[in-house]
Tab-separated table of C-alpha atoms and ligand atoms in Angstrom:
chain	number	residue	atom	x	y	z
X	1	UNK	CA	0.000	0.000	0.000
X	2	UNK	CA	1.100	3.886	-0.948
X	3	UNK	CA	1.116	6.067	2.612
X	4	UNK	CA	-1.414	8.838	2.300
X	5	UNK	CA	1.584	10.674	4.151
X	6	UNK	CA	5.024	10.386	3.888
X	7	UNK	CA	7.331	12.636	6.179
X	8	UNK	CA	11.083	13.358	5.759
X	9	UNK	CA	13.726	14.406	8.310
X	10	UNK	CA	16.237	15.610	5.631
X	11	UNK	CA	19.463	15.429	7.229
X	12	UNK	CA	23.270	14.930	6.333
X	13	UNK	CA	23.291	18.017	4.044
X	14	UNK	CA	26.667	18.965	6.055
X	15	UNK	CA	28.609	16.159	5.977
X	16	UNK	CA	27.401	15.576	2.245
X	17	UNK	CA	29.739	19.230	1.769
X	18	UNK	CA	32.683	18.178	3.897
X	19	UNK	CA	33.143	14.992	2.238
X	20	UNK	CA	33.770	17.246	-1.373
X	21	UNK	CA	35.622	19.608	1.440
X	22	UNK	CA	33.262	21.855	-0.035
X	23	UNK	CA	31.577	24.820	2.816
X	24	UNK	CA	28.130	23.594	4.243
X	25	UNK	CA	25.936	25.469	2.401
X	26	UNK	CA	27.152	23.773	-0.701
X	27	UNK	CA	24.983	20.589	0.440
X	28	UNK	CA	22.278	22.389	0.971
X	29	UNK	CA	22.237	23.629	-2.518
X	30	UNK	CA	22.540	19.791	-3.598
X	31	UNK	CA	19.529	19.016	-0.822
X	32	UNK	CA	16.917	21.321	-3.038
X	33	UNK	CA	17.555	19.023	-5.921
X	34	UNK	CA	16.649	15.840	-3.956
X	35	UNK	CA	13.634	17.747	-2.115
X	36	UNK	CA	12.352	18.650	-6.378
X	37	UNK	CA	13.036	14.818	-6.803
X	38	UNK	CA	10.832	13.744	-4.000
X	39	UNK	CA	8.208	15.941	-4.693
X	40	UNK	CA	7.851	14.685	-8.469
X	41	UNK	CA	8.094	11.198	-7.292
X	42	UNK	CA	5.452	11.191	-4.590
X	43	UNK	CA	3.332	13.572	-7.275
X	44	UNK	CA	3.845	10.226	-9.910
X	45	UNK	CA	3.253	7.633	-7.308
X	46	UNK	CA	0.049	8.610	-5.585
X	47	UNK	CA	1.164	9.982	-2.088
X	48	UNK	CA	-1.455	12.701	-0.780
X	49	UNK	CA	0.865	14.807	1.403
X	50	UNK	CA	4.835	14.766	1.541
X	51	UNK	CA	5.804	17.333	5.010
X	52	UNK	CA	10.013	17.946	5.142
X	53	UNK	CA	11.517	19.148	7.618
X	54	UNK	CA	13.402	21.915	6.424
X	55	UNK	CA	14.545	23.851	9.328
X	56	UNK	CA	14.132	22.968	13.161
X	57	UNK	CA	13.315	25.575	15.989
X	58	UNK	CA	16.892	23.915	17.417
X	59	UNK	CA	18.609	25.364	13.969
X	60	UNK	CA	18.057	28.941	14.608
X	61	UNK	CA	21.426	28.803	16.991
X	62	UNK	CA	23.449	27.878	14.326
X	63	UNK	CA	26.055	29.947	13.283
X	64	UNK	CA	24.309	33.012	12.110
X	65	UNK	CA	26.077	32.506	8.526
X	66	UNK	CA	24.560	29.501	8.305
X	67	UNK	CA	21.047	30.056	9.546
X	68	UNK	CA	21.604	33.432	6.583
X	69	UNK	CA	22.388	31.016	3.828
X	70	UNK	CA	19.508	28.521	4.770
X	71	UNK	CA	16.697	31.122	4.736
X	72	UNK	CA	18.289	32.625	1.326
X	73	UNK	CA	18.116	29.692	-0.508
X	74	UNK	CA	14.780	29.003	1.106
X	75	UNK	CA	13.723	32.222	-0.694
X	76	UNK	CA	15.398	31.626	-3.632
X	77	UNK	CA	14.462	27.718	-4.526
X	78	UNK	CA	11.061	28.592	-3.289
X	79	UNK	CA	10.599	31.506	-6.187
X	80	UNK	CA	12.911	29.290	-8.589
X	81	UNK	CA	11.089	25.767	-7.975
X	82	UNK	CA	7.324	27.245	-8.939
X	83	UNK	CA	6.709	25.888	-11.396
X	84	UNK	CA	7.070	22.654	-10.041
X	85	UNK	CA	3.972	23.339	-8.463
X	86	UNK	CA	2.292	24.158	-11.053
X	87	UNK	CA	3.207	21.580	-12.903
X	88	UNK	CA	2.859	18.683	-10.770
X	89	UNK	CA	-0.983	20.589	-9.254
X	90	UNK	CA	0.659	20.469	-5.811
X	91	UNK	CA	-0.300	22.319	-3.283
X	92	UNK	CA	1.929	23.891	-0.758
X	93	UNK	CA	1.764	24.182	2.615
X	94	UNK	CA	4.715	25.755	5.400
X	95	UNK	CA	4.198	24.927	9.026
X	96	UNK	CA	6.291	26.262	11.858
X	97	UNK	CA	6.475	29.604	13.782
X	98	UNK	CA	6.680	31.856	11.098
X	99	UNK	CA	6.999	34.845	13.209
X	100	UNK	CA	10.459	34.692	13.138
X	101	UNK	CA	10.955	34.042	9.894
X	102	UNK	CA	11.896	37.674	7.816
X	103	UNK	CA	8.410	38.872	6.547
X	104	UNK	CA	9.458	39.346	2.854
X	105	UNK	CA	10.130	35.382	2.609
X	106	UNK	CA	6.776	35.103	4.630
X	107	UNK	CA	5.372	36.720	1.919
X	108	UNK	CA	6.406	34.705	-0.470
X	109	UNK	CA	5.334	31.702	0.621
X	110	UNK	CA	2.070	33.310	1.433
X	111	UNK	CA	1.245	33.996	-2.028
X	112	UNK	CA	2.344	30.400	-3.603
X	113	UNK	CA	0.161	28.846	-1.088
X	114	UNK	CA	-2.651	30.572	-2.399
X	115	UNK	CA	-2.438	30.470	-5.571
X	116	UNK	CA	-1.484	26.390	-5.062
X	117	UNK	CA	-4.534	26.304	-2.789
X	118	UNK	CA	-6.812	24.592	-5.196
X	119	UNK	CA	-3.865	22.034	-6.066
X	120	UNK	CA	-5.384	18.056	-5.265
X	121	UNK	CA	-2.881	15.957	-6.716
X	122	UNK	CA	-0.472	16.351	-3.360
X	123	UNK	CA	0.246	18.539	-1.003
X	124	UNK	CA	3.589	19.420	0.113
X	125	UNK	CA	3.985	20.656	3.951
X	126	UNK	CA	7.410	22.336	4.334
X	127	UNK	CA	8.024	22.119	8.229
X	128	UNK	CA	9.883	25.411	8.632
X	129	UNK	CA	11.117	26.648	12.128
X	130	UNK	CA	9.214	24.185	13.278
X	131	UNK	CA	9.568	21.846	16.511
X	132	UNK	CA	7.282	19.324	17.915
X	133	UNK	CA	7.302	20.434	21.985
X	134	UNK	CA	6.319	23.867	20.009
X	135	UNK	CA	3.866	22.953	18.213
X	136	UNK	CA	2.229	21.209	21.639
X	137	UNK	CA	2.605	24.075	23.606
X	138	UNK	CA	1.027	26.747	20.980
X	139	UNK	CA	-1.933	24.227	21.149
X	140	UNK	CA	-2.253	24.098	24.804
X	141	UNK	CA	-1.986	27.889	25.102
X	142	UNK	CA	-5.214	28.018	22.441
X	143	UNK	CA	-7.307	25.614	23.837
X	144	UNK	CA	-6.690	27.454	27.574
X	145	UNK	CA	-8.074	30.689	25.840
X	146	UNK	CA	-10.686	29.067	24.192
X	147	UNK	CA	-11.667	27.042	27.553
X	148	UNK	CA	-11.032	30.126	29.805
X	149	UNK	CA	-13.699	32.769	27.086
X	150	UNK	CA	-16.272	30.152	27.511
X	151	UNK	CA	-15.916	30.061	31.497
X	152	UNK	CA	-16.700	33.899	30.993
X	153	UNK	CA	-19.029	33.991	28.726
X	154	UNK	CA	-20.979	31.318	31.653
X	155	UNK	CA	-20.385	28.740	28.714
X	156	UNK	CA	-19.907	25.409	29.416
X	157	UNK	CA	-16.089	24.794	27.753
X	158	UNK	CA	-15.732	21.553	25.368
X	159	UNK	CA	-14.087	18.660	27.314
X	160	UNK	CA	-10.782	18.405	25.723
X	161	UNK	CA	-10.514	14.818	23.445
X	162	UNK	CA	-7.878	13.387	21.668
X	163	UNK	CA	-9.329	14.863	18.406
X	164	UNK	CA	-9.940	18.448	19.955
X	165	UNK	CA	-6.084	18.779	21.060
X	166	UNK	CA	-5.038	17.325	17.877
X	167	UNK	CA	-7.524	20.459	15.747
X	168	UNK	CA	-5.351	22.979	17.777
X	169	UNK	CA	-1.947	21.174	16.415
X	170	UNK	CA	-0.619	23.303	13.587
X	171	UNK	CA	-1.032	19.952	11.470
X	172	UNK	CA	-4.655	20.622	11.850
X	173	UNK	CA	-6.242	18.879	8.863
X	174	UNK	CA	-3.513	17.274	7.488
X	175	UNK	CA	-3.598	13.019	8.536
X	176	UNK	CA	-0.485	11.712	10.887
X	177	UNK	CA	2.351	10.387	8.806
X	178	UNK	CA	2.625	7.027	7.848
X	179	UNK	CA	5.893	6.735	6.942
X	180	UNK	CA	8.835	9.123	8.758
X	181	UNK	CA	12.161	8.757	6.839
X	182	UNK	CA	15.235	10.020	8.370
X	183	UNK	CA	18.284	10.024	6.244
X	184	UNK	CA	22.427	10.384	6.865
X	185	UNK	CA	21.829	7.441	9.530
X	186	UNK	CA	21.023	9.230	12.549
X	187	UNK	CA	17.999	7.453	14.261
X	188	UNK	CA	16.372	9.886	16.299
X	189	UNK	CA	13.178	12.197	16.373
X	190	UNK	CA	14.893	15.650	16.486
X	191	UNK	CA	12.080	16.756	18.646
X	192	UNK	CA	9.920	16.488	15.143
X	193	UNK	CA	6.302	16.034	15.279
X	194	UNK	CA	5.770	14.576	18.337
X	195	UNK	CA	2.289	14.051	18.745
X	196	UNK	CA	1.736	13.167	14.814
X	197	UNK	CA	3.973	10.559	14.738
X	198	UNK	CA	2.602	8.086	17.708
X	199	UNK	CA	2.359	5.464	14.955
X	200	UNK	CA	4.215	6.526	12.602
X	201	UNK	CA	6.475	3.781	10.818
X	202	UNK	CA	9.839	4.577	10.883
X	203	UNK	CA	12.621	4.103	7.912
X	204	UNK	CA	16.179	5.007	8.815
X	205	UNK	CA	18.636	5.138	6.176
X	206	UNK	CA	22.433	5.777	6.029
X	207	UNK	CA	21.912	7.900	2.158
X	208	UNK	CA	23.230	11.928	3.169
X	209	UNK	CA	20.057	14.006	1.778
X	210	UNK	CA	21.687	15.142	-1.372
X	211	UNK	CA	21.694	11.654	-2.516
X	212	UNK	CA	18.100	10.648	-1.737
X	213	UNK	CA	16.559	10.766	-5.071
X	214	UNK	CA	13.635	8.606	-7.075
X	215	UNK	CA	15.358	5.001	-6.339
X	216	UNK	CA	15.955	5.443	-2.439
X	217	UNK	CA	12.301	6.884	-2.100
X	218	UNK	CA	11.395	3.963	-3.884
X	219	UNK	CA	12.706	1.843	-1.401
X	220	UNK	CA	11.407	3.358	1.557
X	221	UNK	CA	8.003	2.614	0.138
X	222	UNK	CA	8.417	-0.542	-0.993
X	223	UNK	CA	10.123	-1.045	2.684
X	224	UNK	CA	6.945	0.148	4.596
X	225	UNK	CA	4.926	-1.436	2.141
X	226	UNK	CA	5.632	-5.139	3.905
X	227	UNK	CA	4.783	-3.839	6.648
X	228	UNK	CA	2.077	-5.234	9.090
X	229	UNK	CA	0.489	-2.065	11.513
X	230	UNK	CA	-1.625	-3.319	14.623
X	231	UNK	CA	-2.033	-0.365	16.372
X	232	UNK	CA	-1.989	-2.283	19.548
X	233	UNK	CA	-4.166	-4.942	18.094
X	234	UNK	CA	-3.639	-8.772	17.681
X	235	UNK	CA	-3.443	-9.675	13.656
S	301	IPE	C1	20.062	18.946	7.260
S	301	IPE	O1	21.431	18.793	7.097
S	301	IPE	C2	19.582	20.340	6.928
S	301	IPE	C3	19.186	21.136	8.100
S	301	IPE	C4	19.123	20.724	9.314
S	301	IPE	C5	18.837	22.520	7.858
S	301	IPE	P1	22.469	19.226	8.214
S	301	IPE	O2	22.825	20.654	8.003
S	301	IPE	O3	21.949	18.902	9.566
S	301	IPE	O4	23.686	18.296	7.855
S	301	IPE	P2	24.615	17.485	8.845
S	301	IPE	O5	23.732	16.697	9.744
S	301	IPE	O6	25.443	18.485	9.585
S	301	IPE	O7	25.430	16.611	7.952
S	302	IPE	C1	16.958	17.829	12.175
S	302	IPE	O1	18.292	17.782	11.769
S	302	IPE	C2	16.283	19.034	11.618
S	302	IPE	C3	16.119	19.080	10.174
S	302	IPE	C4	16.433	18.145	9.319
S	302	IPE	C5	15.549	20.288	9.659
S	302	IPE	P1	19.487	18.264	12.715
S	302	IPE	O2	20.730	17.982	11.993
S	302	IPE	O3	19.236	19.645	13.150
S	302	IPE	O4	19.277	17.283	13.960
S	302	IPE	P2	20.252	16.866	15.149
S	302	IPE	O5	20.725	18.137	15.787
S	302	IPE	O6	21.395	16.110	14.560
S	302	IPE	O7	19.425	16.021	16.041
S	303	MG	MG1	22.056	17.238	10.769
């Protein structure tokens, strides 16, 4: 079976550079390529959302060089790489704290997500200063607001459910992964999406980012594809 959502944790961009003793950046550059790869492929294949992590709320104390470079070419591939949208009908999505993102690349990807809104084929999420203990916290901050104006207003507040937390989660809408690949062989969350991804199959491989293209996606899913989910059933 195809996931309906296939997450990446695109890492190994750095040591992808200092193997070519080339400056980090340079495997960045080379991760955009795989990132238009993956797109295309899970555009051809049938997936119905592809979310990358792009850029973790841990990344921002990088050097500030680095974290410069990053959110240029975030800019710049995100202008350049259009047409890929348009192309391929995908829709795209960015979810993370965007406040502290600099508001002329906010409103860039502002206007590509609306004109990609009506986009069906697949929608790309592009997690961008993003972190999962974040993303929990900005949710319990809402739903206290929300509980605490009904307690005013003499309302009675809605008990709080699995499925009400998870429509305050800035994934709202979008289904849990099925598939989490993490590439340049680190096996570890990253404090990702931490909620999301309670049953979320996990495929580790050793591949650097810039050298994930078509045939290693390929594998993943034909990887997770033999495999059996209970869910904490008996088969
Ligand atoms: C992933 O590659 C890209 C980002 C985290 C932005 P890295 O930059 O983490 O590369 P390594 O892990 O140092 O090789
Ligand atoms: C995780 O990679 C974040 C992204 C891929 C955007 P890192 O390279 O930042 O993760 P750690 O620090 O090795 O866990
Ligand atoms: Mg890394």
């Amino acid at each position: 079976m195809i996931p309906t959502h296939i997450s990446i944790i695109m890492d190994g961009n750095g040591r992808w550079a200092e193997l070519r003793s080339k400056e980090r950046v340079y495997g960045h550059k080379a991760g955009v390529e795989s990132v238009r790869d993956c797109c295309e492929y899970a555009a051809k294949r049938g997936v119905k959302y592809l979310s990358l992590f792009a850029f973790s709320q841990e990344n921002w104390s990088r050097p500030e060089e680095e974290v410069n470079a990053l959110m240029e070419l975030m800019a710049a591939s995100i202008v350049k790489e259009v047409h890929l949208f348009y192309d391929n009908q995908i829709r795209l999505k960015v979810i993370g704290d965007l406040s502290k993102l600099d508001k002329d690349l906010v409103s860039k990807i502002e206007k590509i997500e609306d004109t990609t809104k009506d986009f069906s084929n697949l929608t790309v999420i592009i997690m961008l200063s993003y972190s999962g203990k974040w993303d929990l916290k900005q949710a319990a901050e809402r739903y206290a607001i929300d509980y605490s104006d009904a307690i005013s207003k003499g309302e009675t507040p809605e008990p709080l459910t699995e499925e009400l937390f998870a429509s305050y989660l800035s994934t709202y809408g979008i289904p849990d992964p099925d598939l989490l690949i993490r590439t340049s062989g680190e096996q570890r969350i990253s404090n990702y999406m931490l909620w999301q991804c309670a049953y979320t199959e996990f495929y580790f491989t050793e591949t650097l980012w810039p050298d994930f293209r078509k045939e290693q996606f390929e594998e993943a899913i034909e990887n997770f594809s033999k495999r059996e989910r209970r869910y904490g059933k008996i088969k």
